[in-house]
């Protein structure tokens, strides 16, 4: 079974939303299971461990956890979402210290909730200089993503032609490509 892990010690960065979107994507393609380790209960999907699943999507809590290294070691793809602001820099640095122990090719860093009015360009530039060689993906700030999740739907089903849906499709392609490496 292949595992896609969504992890960041910081809460509110989009782990659960992206984990749900990833589960909706893969459950259309193959037998998939969802593991919700975040006790806040914000996921649209419930834990559904299935030994026959080809892929498992794992959502983690927004807190430092002694199991983070083990979760990263066991994952085939590790997605680290972050918001692009100064408050998220130190938690992201801590996550990248752990990530440095593993092969860079299995990581995707998601710069979430980008908009042109923030210091996003500076944040991304800082990251690129500090942590070269990691795959990155940018998702623009969009209320439509949370509107879709509130309806228990993927953005690609809720508003299939919206720019956020197009971004999520591109993100799923990147996950699939990374799983194949």
C-alpha atoms as an extended CHARMM CRD file, in Angstrom:
* protein
*
       181  EXT
         1         1  UNK       CA              0.0000000000        0.0000000000        0.0000000000  PROA      1               0.0000000000
         2         2  UNK       CA              1.2600000000        3.4890000000       -0.8920000000  PROA      2               0.0000000000
         3         3  UNK       CA              0.9270000000        6.1880000000        1.7840000000  PROA      3               0.0000000000
         4         4  UNK       CA              0.4430000000        9.9430000000        1.3430000000  PROA      4               0.0000000000
         5         5  UNK       CA              1.0600000000       11.8180000000        4.5920000000  PROA      5               0.0000000000
         6         6  UNK       CA             -0.1290000000       15.3670000000        5.3300000000  PROA      6               0.0000000000
         7         7  UNK       CA              1.9310000000       16.8010000000        8.1620000000  PROA      7               0.0000000000
         8         8  UNK       CA              2.9590000000       20.0420000000        9.8210000000  PROA      8               0.0000000000
         9         9  UNK       CA              3.3300000000       20.7560000000       13.5070000000  PROA      9               0.0000000000
        10        10  UNK       CA              1.3370000000       23.9570000000       12.9090000000  PROA      10              0.0000000000
        11        11  UNK       CA             -2.4260000000       23.8420000000       12.7720000000  PROA      11              0.0000000000
        12        12  UNK       CA             -4.5270000000       25.8210000000       10.3240000000  PROA      12              0.0000000000
        13        13  UNK       CA             -2.2630000000       25.3230000000        7.3220000000  PROA      13              0.0000000000
        14        14  UNK       CA             -4.6470000000       23.2080000000        5.2190000000  PROA      14              0.0000000000
        15        15  UNK       CA             -3.5570000000       19.6420000000        6.0360000000  PROA      15              0.0000000000
        16        16  UNK       CA             -7.0780000000       18.3150000000        6.4720000000  PROA      16              0.0000000000
        17        17  UNK       CA             -8.5400000000       20.1190000000        3.4690000000  PROA      17              0.0000000000
        18        18  UNK       CA             -5.7740000000       18.7920000000        1.2150000000  PROA      18              0.0000000000
        19        19  UNK       CA             -6.0190000000       15.2960000000        2.7130000000  PROA      19              0.0000000000
        20        20  UNK       CA             -9.7580000000       15.2480000000        1.9750000000  PROA      20              0.0000000000
        21        21  UNK       CA             -9.1980000000       16.5000000000       -1.5880000000  PROA      21              0.0000000000
        22        22  UNK       CA             -6.5610000000       13.8020000000       -2.0980000000  PROA      22              0.0000000000
        23        23  UNK       CA             -8.8740000000       11.0980000000       -0.7700000000  PROA      23              0.0000000000
        24        24  UNK       CA            -11.7030000000       12.2180000000       -3.0830000000  PROA      24              0.0000000000
        25        25  UNK       CA             -9.2640000000       12.0500000000       -5.9820000000  PROA      25              0.0000000000
        26        26  UNK       CA             -7.8540000000        8.6000000000       -5.2610000000  PROA      26              0.0000000000
        27        27  UNK       CA            -11.0950000000        6.9170000000       -4.2420000000  PROA      27              0.0000000000
        28        28  UNK       CA            -12.2530000000        7.4910000000       -7.8320000000  PROA      28              0.0000000000
        29        29  UNK       CA             -9.1300000000        5.7470000000       -9.1690000000  PROA      29              0.0000000000
        30        30  UNK       CA             -8.5650000000        2.8090000000       -6.8410000000  PROA      30              0.0000000000
        31        31  UNK       CA             -9.3630000000        1.2950000000       -3.4790000000  PROA      31              0.0000000000
        32        32  UNK       CA             -8.2460000000        3.9240000000       -0.9790000000  PROA      32              0.0000000000
        33        33  UNK       CA             -8.3530000000        4.2980000000        2.7830000000  PROA      33              0.0000000000
        34        34  UNK       CA             -8.2320000000        7.3490000000        5.0400000000  PROA      34              0.0000000000
        35        35  UNK       CA             -6.4790000000        7.5530000000        8.3880000000  PROA      35              0.0000000000
        36        36  UNK       CA             -7.4200000000       10.5570000000       10.5190000000  PROA      36              0.0000000000
        37        37  UNK       CA             -4.8720000000       11.0000000000       13.2950000000  PROA      37              0.0000000000
        38        38  UNK       CA             -6.1070000000       14.5370000000       14.0250000000  PROA      38              0.0000000000
        39        39  UNK       CA             -8.5790000000       14.3250000000       16.8980000000  PROA      39              0.0000000000
        40        40  UNK       CA            -10.1930000000       17.6830000000       16.0460000000  PROA      40              0.0000000000
        41        41  UNK       CA            -12.6230000000       15.8800000000       13.7560000000  PROA      41              0.0000000000
        42        42  UNK       CA            -12.4470000000       18.3640000000       10.8940000000  PROA      42              0.0000000000
        43        43  UNK       CA            -12.0130000000       15.8540000000        8.0740000000  PROA      43              0.0000000000
        44        44  UNK       CA            -14.8820000000       15.0700000000        5.7290000000  PROA      44              0.0000000000
        45        45  UNK       CA            -13.6590000000       11.4700000000        5.5580000000  PROA      45              0.0000000000
        46        46  UNK       CA            -13.7290000000        9.0520000000        8.4470000000  PROA      46              0.0000000000
        47        47  UNK       CA            -10.9440000000        6.6210000000        9.2160000000  PROA      47              0.0000000000
        48        48  UNK       CA            -11.4120000000        3.6240000000        6.9570000000  PROA      48              0.0000000000
        49        49  UNK       CA             -8.4620000000        1.3120000000        7.2500000000  PROA      49              0.0000000000
        50        50  UNK       CA             -8.6650000000       -1.3290000000        4.5310000000  PROA      50              0.0000000000
        51        51  UNK       CA             -5.9230000000       -3.9170000000        4.1090000000  PROA      51              0.0000000000
        52        52  UNK       CA             -6.7490000000       -4.2330000000        0.3850000000  PROA      52              0.0000000000
        53        53  UNK       CA             -6.4160000000       -0.4960000000       -0.2890000000  PROA      53              0.0000000000
        54        54  UNK       CA             -3.8200000000        0.5250000000       -2.8640000000  PROA      54              0.0000000000
        55        55  UNK       CA             -3.3570000000        3.9330000000       -1.2760000000  PROA      55              0.0000000000
        56        56  UNK       CA             -3.7800000000        5.3860000000        2.1850000000  PROA      56              0.0000000000
        57        57  UNK       CA             -4.2410000000        9.0910000000        2.8720000000  PROA      57              0.0000000000
        58        58  UNK       CA             -3.0770000000       10.1280000000        6.3510000000  PROA      58              0.0000000000
        59        59  UNK       CA             -4.0860000000       13.3860000000        8.0530000000  PROA      59              0.0000000000
        60        60  UNK       CA             -2.0390000000       14.3260000000       11.1170000000  PROA      60              0.0000000000
        61        61  UNK       CA             -2.6280000000       16.7430000000       14.0050000000  PROA      61              0.0000000000
        62        62  UNK       CA             -1.1640000000       20.2220000000       14.0600000000  PROA      62              0.0000000000
        63        63  UNK       CA              1.1980000000       19.6130000000       16.9500000000  PROA      63              0.0000000000
        64        64  UNK       CA              4.7030000000       18.3400000000       17.5780000000  PROA      64              0.0000000000
        65        65  UNK       CA              4.4270000000       14.6100000000       17.9310000000  PROA      65              0.0000000000
        66        66  UNK       CA              7.0140000000       11.9900000000       18.8390000000  PROA      66              0.0000000000
        67        67  UNK       CA              5.7660000000        9.8380000000       15.9180000000  PROA      67              0.0000000000
        68        68  UNK       CA              6.4860000000       12.3950000000       13.1670000000  PROA      68              0.0000000000
        69        69  UNK       CA              9.7430000000       10.7840000000       12.0520000000  PROA      69              0.0000000000
        70        70  UNK       CA              8.1780000000        7.3430000000       11.9320000000  PROA      70              0.0000000000
        71        71  UNK       CA              5.1920000000        8.6510000000        9.9500000000  PROA      71              0.0000000000
        72        72  UNK       CA              7.5350000000       10.3550000000        7.4730000000  PROA      72              0.0000000000
        73        73  UNK       CA              9.7130000000        7.2490000000        7.1840000000  PROA      73              0.0000000000
        74        74  UNK       CA              6.7140000000        5.0360000000        6.3860000000  PROA      74              0.0000000000
        75        75  UNK       CA              5.1420000000        7.4580000000        3.8680000000  PROA      75              0.0000000000
        76        76  UNK       CA              5.7430000000        7.2900000000        0.1300000000  PROA      76              0.0000000000
        77        77  UNK       CA              4.8260000000       10.9600000000       -0.2750000000  PROA      77              0.0000000000
        78        78  UNK       CA              5.0090000000       13.5820000000        2.4790000000  PROA      78              0.0000000000
        79        79  UNK       CA              3.0270000000       16.7770000000        1.9650000000  PROA      79              0.0000000000
        80        80  UNK       CA              3.9090000000       19.7040000000        4.2290000000  PROA      80              0.0000000000
        81        81  UNK       CA              1.3800000000       22.5060000000        3.7820000000  PROA      81              0.0000000000
        82        82  UNK       CA              2.2600000000       25.9440000000        5.1270000000  PROA      82              0.0000000000
        83        83  UNK       CA              0.7860000000       29.3970000000        5.0550000000  PROA      83              0.0000000000
        84        84  UNK       CA              3.0870000000       32.0150000000        3.5800000000  PROA      84              0.0000000000
        85        85  UNK       CA              3.5970000000       34.3280000000        6.5290000000  PROA      85              0.0000000000
        86        86  UNK       CA              6.1590000000       35.0210000000        9.2320000000  PROA      86              0.0000000000
        87        87  UNK       CA              4.1160000000       33.1240000000       11.8510000000  PROA      87              0.0000000000
        88        88  UNK       CA              4.5970000000       29.9140000000        9.9090000000  PROA      88              0.0000000000
        89        89  UNK       CA              8.3500000000       30.2200000000        9.3350000000  PROA      89              0.0000000000
        90        90  UNK       CA              9.5830000000       28.7120000000       12.6100000000  PROA      90              0.0000000000
        91        91  UNK       CA              7.1660000000       25.7430000000       12.5440000000  PROA      91              0.0000000000
        92        92  UNK       CA              8.1320000000       25.1190000000        8.9140000000  PROA      92              0.0000000000
        93        93  UNK       CA             11.8340000000       25.2800000000        9.8260000000  PROA      93              0.0000000000
        94        94  UNK       CA             11.2340000000       22.5990000000       12.4820000000  PROA      94              0.0000000000
        95        95  UNK       CA              9.4390000000       20.4150000000        9.9340000000  PROA      95              0.0000000000
        96        96  UNK       CA             12.2510000000       20.8740000000        7.4150000000  PROA      96              0.0000000000
        97        97  UNK       CA             14.8290000000       19.8260000000       10.0280000000  PROA      97              0.0000000000
        98        98  UNK       CA             12.9980000000       16.5100000000       10.2840000000  PROA      98              0.0000000000
        99        99  UNK       CA             12.5040000000       16.3000000000        6.5010000000  PROA      99              0.0000000000
       100       100  UNK       CA             16.2760000000       16.6950000000        5.9960000000  PROA      100             0.0000000000
       101       101  UNK       CA             16.7080000000       13.1820000000        7.4220000000  PROA      101             0.0000000000
       102       102  UNK       CA             14.9100000000       11.6840000000        4.4060000000  PROA      102             0.0000000000
       103       103  UNK       CA             15.0450000000       11.6640000000        0.5970000000  PROA      103             0.0000000000
       104       104  UNK       CA             13.8920000000       15.0590000000       -0.7450000000  PROA      104             0.0000000000
       105       105  UNK       CA             12.0950000000       13.4060000000       -3.6600000000  PROA      105             0.0000000000
       106       106  UNK       CA              9.2400000000       12.1800000000       -1.4670000000  PROA      106             0.0000000000
       107       107  UNK       CA              8.3670000000       15.6700000000       -0.1500000000  PROA      107             0.0000000000
       108       108  UNK       CA              5.9930000000       18.2790000000       -1.5300000000  PROA      108             0.0000000000
       109       109  UNK       CA              5.8740000000       21.6310000000        0.2370000000  PROA      109             0.0000000000
       110       110  UNK       CA              2.5430000000       23.3900000000       -0.3650000000  PROA      110             0.0000000000
       111       111  UNK       CA              2.4510000000       27.1570000000       -0.0630000000  PROA      111             0.0000000000
       112       112  UNK       CA             -1.1850000000       27.4890000000        0.8740000000  PROA      112             0.0000000000
       113       113  UNK       CA             -3.5810000000       30.4330000000        0.8430000000  PROA      113             0.0000000000
       114       114  UNK       CA             -1.3840000000       32.6160000000       -1.3300000000  PROA      114             0.0000000000
       115       115  UNK       CA             -2.6730000000       36.0040000000       -2.4240000000  PROA      115             0.0000000000
       116       116  UNK       CA             -0.9780000000       38.9020000000       -4.1550000000  PROA      116             0.0000000000
       117       117  UNK       CA             -1.3750000000       41.1930000000       -1.1430000000  PROA      117             0.0000000000
       118       118  UNK       CA              0.8640000000       39.2380000000        1.2090000000  PROA      118             0.0000000000
       119       119  UNK       CA              4.5790000000       38.7210000000        1.5220000000  PROA      119             0.0000000000
       120       120  UNK       CA              4.2310000000       35.4250000000       -0.3160000000  PROA      120             0.0000000000
       121       121  UNK       CA              7.0130000000       36.1350000000       -2.8080000000  PROA      121             0.0000000000
       122       122  UNK       CA              9.4260000000       36.9200000000        0.0320000000  PROA      122             0.0000000000
       123       123  UNK       CA              8.3660000000       33.7870000000        1.9100000000  PROA      123             0.0000000000
       124       124  UNK       CA              8.8020000000       31.5470000000       -1.1370000000  PROA      124             0.0000000000
       125       125  UNK       CA             12.1560000000       33.1670000000       -1.9260000000  PROA      125             0.0000000000
       126       126  UNK       CA             13.3040000000       32.5760000000        1.6740000000  PROA      126             0.0000000000
       127       127  UNK       CA             12.2180000000       28.9260000000        1.4340000000  PROA      127             0.0000000000
       128       128  UNK       CA             13.9130000000       28.3690000000       -1.9410000000  PROA      128             0.0000000000
       129       129  UNK       CA             17.2030000000       29.7390000000       -0.6510000000  PROA      129             0.0000000000
       130       130  UNK       CA             17.0040000000       27.9270000000        2.7000000000  PROA      130             0.0000000000
       131       131  UNK       CA             15.7760000000       24.5610000000        1.3710000000  PROA      131             0.0000000000
       132       132  UNK       CA             16.7620000000       24.1080000000       -2.2760000000  PROA      132             0.0000000000
       133       133  UNK       CA             15.7270000000       21.0340000000       -4.2120000000  PROA      133             0.0000000000
       134       134  UNK       CA             12.3150000000       20.3740000000       -2.6640000000  PROA      134             0.0000000000
       135       135  UNK       CA              9.1850000000       20.0840000000       -4.8000000000  PROA      135             0.0000000000
       136       136  UNK       CA              6.8550000000       22.9720000000       -4.1040000000  PROA      136             0.0000000000
       137       137  UNK       CA              3.2880000000       23.7940000000       -5.0520000000  PROA      137             0.0000000000
       138       138  UNK       CA              1.3430000000       27.0340000000       -4.6690000000  PROA      138             0.0000000000
       139       139  UNK       CA             -2.3870000000       27.1520000000       -3.9280000000  PROA      139             0.0000000000
       140       140  UNK       CA             -4.0800000000       30.5230000000       -4.0980000000  PROA      140             0.0000000000
       141       141  UNK       CA             -6.3860000000       31.6640000000       -1.3410000000  PROA      141             0.0000000000
       142       142  UNK       CA             -9.9330000000       30.7020000000       -2.3070000000  PROA      142             0.0000000000
       143       143  UNK       CA            -13.1140000000       30.5840000000       -0.2670000000  PROA      143             0.0000000000
       144       144  UNK       CA            -14.4650000000       28.0670000000       -2.7900000000  PROA      144             0.0000000000
       145       145  UNK       CA            -12.1920000000       25.3540000000       -1.3570000000  PROA      145             0.0000000000
       146       146  UNK       CA            -13.7350000000       25.6530000000        2.1060000000  PROA      146             0.0000000000
       147       147  UNK       CA            -17.2270000000       26.0620000000        0.6160000000  PROA      147             0.0000000000
       148       148  UNK       CA            -16.8110000000       22.7200000000       -1.1690000000  PROA      148             0.0000000000
       149       149  UNK       CA            -15.5320000000       20.9830000000        1.9810000000  PROA      149             0.0000000000
       150       150  UNK       CA            -18.4740000000       22.3910000000        3.9600000000  PROA      150             0.0000000000
       151       151  UNK       CA            -20.7150000000       20.5600000000        1.4880000000  PROA      151             0.0000000000
       152       152  UNK       CA            -18.6310000000       17.3820000000        1.8320000000  PROA      152             0.0000000000
       153       153  UNK       CA            -17.5170000000       17.6510000000       -1.7940000000  PROA      153             0.0000000000
       154       154  UNK       CA            -14.2960000000       17.9990000000       -3.6700000000  PROA      154             0.0000000000
       155       155  UNK       CA            -13.7130000000       21.3810000000       -5.2780000000  PROA      155             0.0000000000
       156       156  UNK       CA            -13.3450000000       19.5020000000       -8.5780000000  PROA      156             0.0000000000
       157       157  UNK       CA            -16.9640000000       18.3380000000       -8.2340000000  PROA      157             0.0000000000
       158       158  UNK       CA            -18.3790000000       21.4790000000       -6.5990000000  PROA      158             0.0000000000
       159       159  UNK       CA            -16.9290000000       24.0390000000       -9.0410000000  PROA      159             0.0000000000
       160       160  UNK       CA            -15.0740000000       21.9990000000      -11.6810000000  PROA      160             0.0000000000
       161       161  UNK       CA            -14.0020000000       24.9890000000      -13.8060000000  PROA      161             0.0000000000
       162       162  UNK       CA            -12.9050000000       27.2390000000      -10.9470000000  PROA      162             0.0000000000
       163       163  UNK       CA             -9.1910000000       28.1320000000      -10.8070000000  PROA      163             0.0000000000
       164       164  UNK       CA             -8.9930000000       26.4180000000       -7.3930000000  PROA      164             0.0000000000
       165       165  UNK       CA            -10.2950000000       23.1770000000       -8.9540000000  PROA      165             0.0000000000
       166       166  UNK       CA             -7.6750000000       23.4490000000      -11.6890000000  PROA      166             0.0000000000
       167       167  UNK       CA             -4.9750000000       23.9370000000       -9.0470000000  PROA      167             0.0000000000
       168       168  UNK       CA             -6.1770000000       20.8840000000       -7.0920000000  PROA      168             0.0000000000
       169       169  UNK       CA             -6.0860000000       18.7780000000      -10.2750000000  PROA      169             0.0000000000
       170       170  UNK       CA             -2.4930000000       19.9140000000      -10.8780000000  PROA      170             0.0000000000
       171       171  UNK       CA             -1.6540000000       19.1000000000       -7.2610000000  PROA      171             0.0000000000
       172       172  UNK       CA             -3.0890000000       15.5860000000       -7.6550000000  PROA      172             0.0000000000
       173       173  UNK       CA             -0.9440000000       15.1180000000      -10.7630000000  PROA      173             0.0000000000
       174       174  UNK       CA              2.1200000000       16.0930000000       -8.7400000000  PROA      174             0.0000000000
       175       175  UNK       CA              1.2030000000       13.5810000000       -6.0150000000  PROA      175             0.0000000000
       176       176  UNK       CA              0.7130000000       10.8420000000       -8.6240000000  PROA      176             0.0000000000
       177       177  UNK       CA              4.0590000000       11.6970000000      -10.2450000000  PROA      177             0.0000000000
       178       178  UNK       CA              5.8070000000       11.6740000000       -6.8640000000  PROA      178             0.0000000000
       179       179  UNK       CA              4.2380000000        8.3050000000       -5.9990000000  PROA      179             0.0000000000
       180       180  UNK       CA              5.6320000000        6.9270000000       -9.2530000000  PROA      180             0.0000000000
       181       181  UNK       CA              9.2190000000        8.0450000000       -8.5500000000  PROA      181             0.0000000000
